[in-house]
CSV table of C-alpha atoms in Angstrom, one decimal:
chain,number,residue,atom,x,y,z
A,1,ASN,CA,0.1,-0.3,0.1
A,2,GLY,CA,2.5,2.5,-1.0
A,3,GLY,CA,5.3,1.3,0.8
A,4,SER,CA,7.8,-1.7,1.1
A,5,ASN,CA,9.0,-5.0,2.9
A,6,ALA,CA,5.2,-6.3,3.2
A,7,PRO,CA,5.4,-9.6,5.2
A,8,SER,CA,5.1,-12.7,3.0
A,9,SER,CA,1.8,-14.5,2.8
A,10,GLN,CA,0.3,-17.1,5.9
A,11,THR,CA,-1.9,-20.2,5.8
A,12,LYS,CA,-4.9,-20.3,7.8
A,13,TYR,CA,-6.8,-23.5,8.3
A,14,TYR,CA,-10.5,-23.8,9.5
A,15,GLY,CA,-11.3,-23.3,12.9
A,16,THR,CA,-7.6,-22.5,14.0
A,17,ASP,CA,-6.8,-19.0,14.7
A,18,LEU,CA,-4.0,-17.4,13.1
A,19,THR,CA,-0.8,-15.1,14.4
A,20,LEU,CA,-0.4,-12.5,12.0
A,21,SER,CA,3.2,-11.9,11.2
A,22,SER,CA,5.0,-9.5,13.4
A,23,SER,CA,7.0,-8.3,10.5
A,24,GLN,CA,6.4,-4.6,9.5
A,25,PRO,CA,6.6,-3.0,6.5
A,26,THR,CA,7.9,1.0,6.0
A,27,ARG,CA,7.5,3.7,3.7
A,28,ASN,CA,9.4,6.5,3.3
A,29,GLY,CA,8.0,9.9,6.1
A,30,TYR,CA,5.2,7.5,7.0
A,31,THR,CA,5.1,5.5,10.0
A,32,PHE,CA,2.9,2.3,10.0
A,33,LEU,CA,-0.2,2.3,12.3
A,34,GLY,CA,-1.6,-1.4,11.1
A,35,TRP,CA,-3.7,-3.5,8.9
A,36,ALA,CA,-6.8,-2.6,7.4
A,37,THR,CA,-9.4,-4.8,5.0
A,38,SER,CA,-9.1,-1.6,2.3
A,39,SER,CA,-6.5,-0.2,1.1
A,40,GLY,CA,-8.0,3.6,2.0
A,41,ALA,CA,-8.9,2.6,5.7
A,42,SER,CA,-7.5,5.1,7.9
A,43,SER,CA,-7.3,3.4,11.1
A,44,PRO,CA,-6.2,-0.5,11.6
A,45,THR,CA,-8.3,-3.4,11.6
A,46,TYR,CA,-5.3,-5.8,13.1
A,47,TYR,CA,-2.1,-5.5,13.9
A,48,PRO,CA,1.2,-7.3,13.4
A,49,GLY,CA,1.5,-10.5,15.7
A,50,SER,CA,-2.1,-10.1,16.4
A,51,THR,CA,-4.6,-13.0,15.6
A,52,TYR,CA,-6.2,-13.4,12.5
A,53,SER,CA,-9.4,-15.8,13.0
A,54,ALA,CA,-12.1,-15.5,10.1
A,55,ASN,CA,-12.6,-18.8,8.1
A,56,SER,CA,-12.1,-16.5,4.9
A,57,SER,CA,-8.9,-15.7,2.6
A,58,VAL,CA,-8.1,-11.6,2.8
A,59,THR,CA,-5.6,-9.3,1.5
A,60,LEU,CA,-4.0,-6.9,4.7
A,61,TYR,CA,-3.6,-4.1,3.4
A,62,ALA,CA,-0.5,-1.4,5.8
A,63,VAL,CA,-2.3,1.7,6.8
A,64,TRP,CA,0.0,4.4,7.0
A,65,ARG,CA,0.2,8.0,9.2
A,66,VAL,CA,2.2,11.2,7.1
A,67,ASN,CA,5.3,11.8,9.7
A,68,ARG,CA,5.0,15.6,10.7
A,69,TYR,CA,7.1,17.5,11.8
A,70,CYS,CA,6.6,21.2,14.2
A,71,ILE,CA,8.3,24.2,13.4
A,72,THR,CA,8.7,26.3,16.6
A,73,TYR,CA,9.8,29.9,17.3
A,74,ASN,CA,12.2,30.9,19.8
A,75,ALA,CA,12.2,35.1,19.9
A,76,ASN,CA,16.2,34.8,21.3
A,77,GLY,CA,15.8,37.5,23.5
A,78,GLY,CA,13.3,39.0,22.0
A,79,SER,CA,9.1,38.7,22.4
A,80,PHE,CA,6.3,37.9,20.9
A,81,SER,CA,3.1,35.3,21.0
A,82,LEU,CA,3.9,33.2,17.6
A,83,SER,CA,2.4,30.0,17.3
A,84,SER,CA,4.1,26.5,16.4
A,85,GLN,CA,3.7,25.5,12.9
A,86,TYR,CA,3.5,22.4,11.2
A,87,LYS,CA,4.3,20.6,8.7
A,88,ASP,CA,3.6,16.6,6.8
A,89,HIS,CA,6.5,14.5,5.5
A,90,GLY,CA,7.3,16.0,1.9
A,91,GLU,CA,5.5,18.9,2.3
A,92,THR,CA,6.7,22.5,1.9
A,93,VAL,CA,5.0,25.3,4.6
A,94,THR,CA,5.3,29.2,4.1
A,95,LEU,CA,6.5,30.2,7.7
A,96,SER,CA,4.8,32.8,9.3
A,97,THR,CA,5.4,36.2,8.3
A,98,SER,CA,4.9,37.7,12.1
A,99,LYS,CA,8.2,39.2,13.4
A,100,PRO,CA,9.5,39.1,16.9
A,101,THR,CA,10.4,42.4,18.6
A,102,ARG,CA,13.4,43.7,20.8
A,103,THR,CA,13.9,47.2,22.2
A,104,GLY,CA,17.2,48.6,20.7
A,105,TYR,CA,17.3,45.8,17.8
A,106,THR,CA,16.7,45.6,14.3
A,107,PHE,CA,14.9,41.6,13.4
A,108,MET,CA,17.2,40.0,10.7
A,109,GLY,CA,15.7,36.8,10.0
A,110,TRP,CA,15.8,33.3,11.6
A,111,ALA,CA,18.4,30.6,12.5
A,112,THR,CA,18.7,27.1,13.8
A,113,SER,CA,21.5,28.2,16.2
A,114,SER,CA,20.6,30.5,19.0
A,115,SER,CA,24.4,32.3,18.5
A,116,SER,CA,24.0,32.7,14.7
A,117,THR,CA,25.0,36.0,13.5
A,118,THR,CA,23.7,34.8,9.6
A,119,VAL,CA,19.6,34.0,8.8
A,120,SER,CA,18.6,30.6,7.3
A,121,TYR,CA,15.2,32.0,6.8
A,122,GLN,CA,12.9,34.3,6.2
A,123,ALA,CA,9.9,35.9,7.6
A,124,GLY,CA,7.2,34.3,5.1
A,125,GLY,CA,10.0,32.5,3.5
A,126,THR,CA,9.9,29.0,3.2
A,127,TYR,CA,10.8,25.3,4.8
A,128,SER,CA,10.8,22.1,3.2
A,129,ASN,CA,13.0,20.2,5.4
A,130,ASN,CA,11.9,16.8,7.1
A,131,ALA,CA,12.2,17.1,10.3
A,132,ASN,CA,11.5,19.3,13.5
A,133,VAL,CA,13.3,22.3,14.0
A,134,THR,CA,13.8,25.1,16.1
A,135,LEU,CA,14.4,28.4,14.6
A,136,TYR,CA,15.8,31.5,16.8
A,137,ALA,CA,15.3,35.5,15.9
A,138,VAL,CA,18.5,36.9,14.5
A,139,TRP,CA,19.3,40.3,15.7
A,140,LYS,CA,21.5,43.2,15.0
A,141,ALA,CA,22.0,46.3,17.3
A,142,ASN,CA,21.3,49.4,16.3
A,143,GLU,CA,23.4,51.5,14.9
A,144,TYR,CA,23.8,55.6,15.9
A,145,THR,CA,26.1,57.9,14.5
A,146,VAL,CA,28.3,60.3,16.5
A,147,THR,CA,29.0,63.0,14.1
A,148,TYR,CA,31.8,65.9,15.2
A,149,ASN,CA,31.4,69.7,14.0
A,150,ALA,CA,35.0,72.0,14.9
A,151,ASN,CA,32.5,74.6,14.5
A,152,GLY,CA,34.6,77.6,13.8
A,153,GLY,CA,38.3,75.3,13.9
A,154,ILE,CA,39.4,72.3,12.2
A,155,ASN,CA,40.2,68.7,12.3
A,156,ALA,CA,37.4,67.5,13.9
A,157,PRO,CA,37.7,63.6,14.6
A,158,SER,CA,35.9,61.5,11.6
A,159,SER,CA,32.2,60.0,12.6
A,160,GLN,CA,32.1,57.1,15.0
A,161,THR,CA,29.6,54.5,15.0
A,162,LYS,CA,27.6,53.3,18.4
A,163,TYR,CA,25.6,49.9,19.1
A,164,TYR,CA,22.5,49.9,21.4
A,165,GLY,CA,23.3,48.6,24.7
A,166,THR,CA,27.8,49.4,24.2
A,167,ASN,CA,29.1,52.7,25.8
A,168,LEU,CA,31.3,54.0,23.1
A,169,THR,CA,34.7,55.9,23.5
A,170,LEU,CA,34.8,58.8,21.9
A,171,SER,CA,37.8,59.8,19.9
A,172,SER,CA,40.8,61.4,21.3
A,173,ILE,CA,41.5,63.6,18.6
A,174,THR,CA,40.7,66.6,19.7
A,175,PRO,CA,40.4,69.9,16.7
A,176,THR,CA,42.0,73.2,16.3
A,177,ARG,CA,41.3,76.7,16.0
A,178,SER,CA,43.9,80.0,16.2
A,179,GLY,CA,43.5,82.1,18.9
A,180,TYR,CA,41.5,79.6,21.1
A,181,THR,CA,41.6,76.0,23.1
A,182,PHE,CA,39.5,73.3,23.5
A,183,LEU,CA,37.6,72.1,25.9
A,184,GLY,CA,35.7,69.6,25.3
A,185,TRP,CA,32.3,68.8,23.4
A,186,ALA,CA,28.5,69.9,23.6
A,187,THR,CA,25.8,68.9,22.0
A,188,SER,CA,24.9,72.6,21.0
A,189,SER,CA,27.4,75.0,18.7
A,190,GLY,CA,26.2,77.6,21.3
A,191,ALA,CA,27.6,75.6,24.4
A,192,THR,CA,30.6,77.3,26.6
A,193,THR,CA,30.4,74.0,28.6
A,194,ALA,CA,31.4,70.7,27.5
A,195,SER,CA,29.4,67.7,28.1
A,196,TYR,CA,31.9,65.4,27.1
A,197,GLN,CA,35.4,65.4,26.9
A,198,ALA,CA,37.6,63.6,24.0
A,199,GLY,CA,38.4,60.0,24.9
A,200,GLY,CA,35.3,59.9,27.2
A,201,THR,CA,32.4,57.8,27.4
A,202,TYR,CA,28.9,58.4,24.7
A,203,SER,CA,26.0,56.3,26.6
A,204,ASN,CA,23.2,57.5,24.7
A,205,ASN,CA,21.3,55.6,22.6
A,206,ALA,CA,21.0,58.0,20.1
A,207,ASN,CA,22.7,60.0,16.7
A,208,VAL,CA,24.4,63.2,18.1
A,209,SER,CA,25.9,66.1,16.7
A,210,LEU,CA,28.8,67.2,19.2
A,211,TYR,CA,30.1,70.3,18.5
A,212,ALA,CA,33.5,72.2,19.2
A,213,VAL,CA,33.3,74.3,22.7
A,214,TRP,CA,35.9,77.1,22.6
A,215,LYS,CA,37.1,79.0,24.9
A,216,ALA,CA,39.2,82.6,23.5
A,217,ASN,CA,42.9,82.9,24.3
A,218,THR,CA,43.7,85.6,26.7
A,219,TYR,CA,47.0,87.4,26.3
């Protein structure tokens, strides 16, 4: 009935019960449930090793259940409410289009390892493997740009990139301005006091423009 390795025929004698063969057929991607007298049956009437007592010839057909595999989603530090999906052997399923969320991170896709930085599957993509799988969210920390403005001077440092949740060490390079002393950096071009120093720490999770704070030299 679609499988292979069915037991050999057996002979039953009138008035004597027959013990059915304990051998079981096999079928790739299916589980053998037992035997039935119809090729289209979904539930078995007889089982390997059970008793056949009718005084009549019979053909017993294998009853098969297709193997089913579970796709489990793990937000991997994020949050969402997404149920598992199931696929039958040989079937290709469309993965959920729902995406988990995580503060400060961008969802990139799914991988089969919780530590993976590369994506194996996308939301709404397809999964065709005949195996259970747990898909872990792959996250990329949001990036923020720290821009330096010499604010009338020259030689401001190049921009830096800060990642969510990680402190950034500001550039130790200092700009110059003829007749002025550099005091540090501020978030306003008109500031007279510095909020940050060269080589200091920037911890905000936001883009920022830092303006040089200058003090005129006195003579």
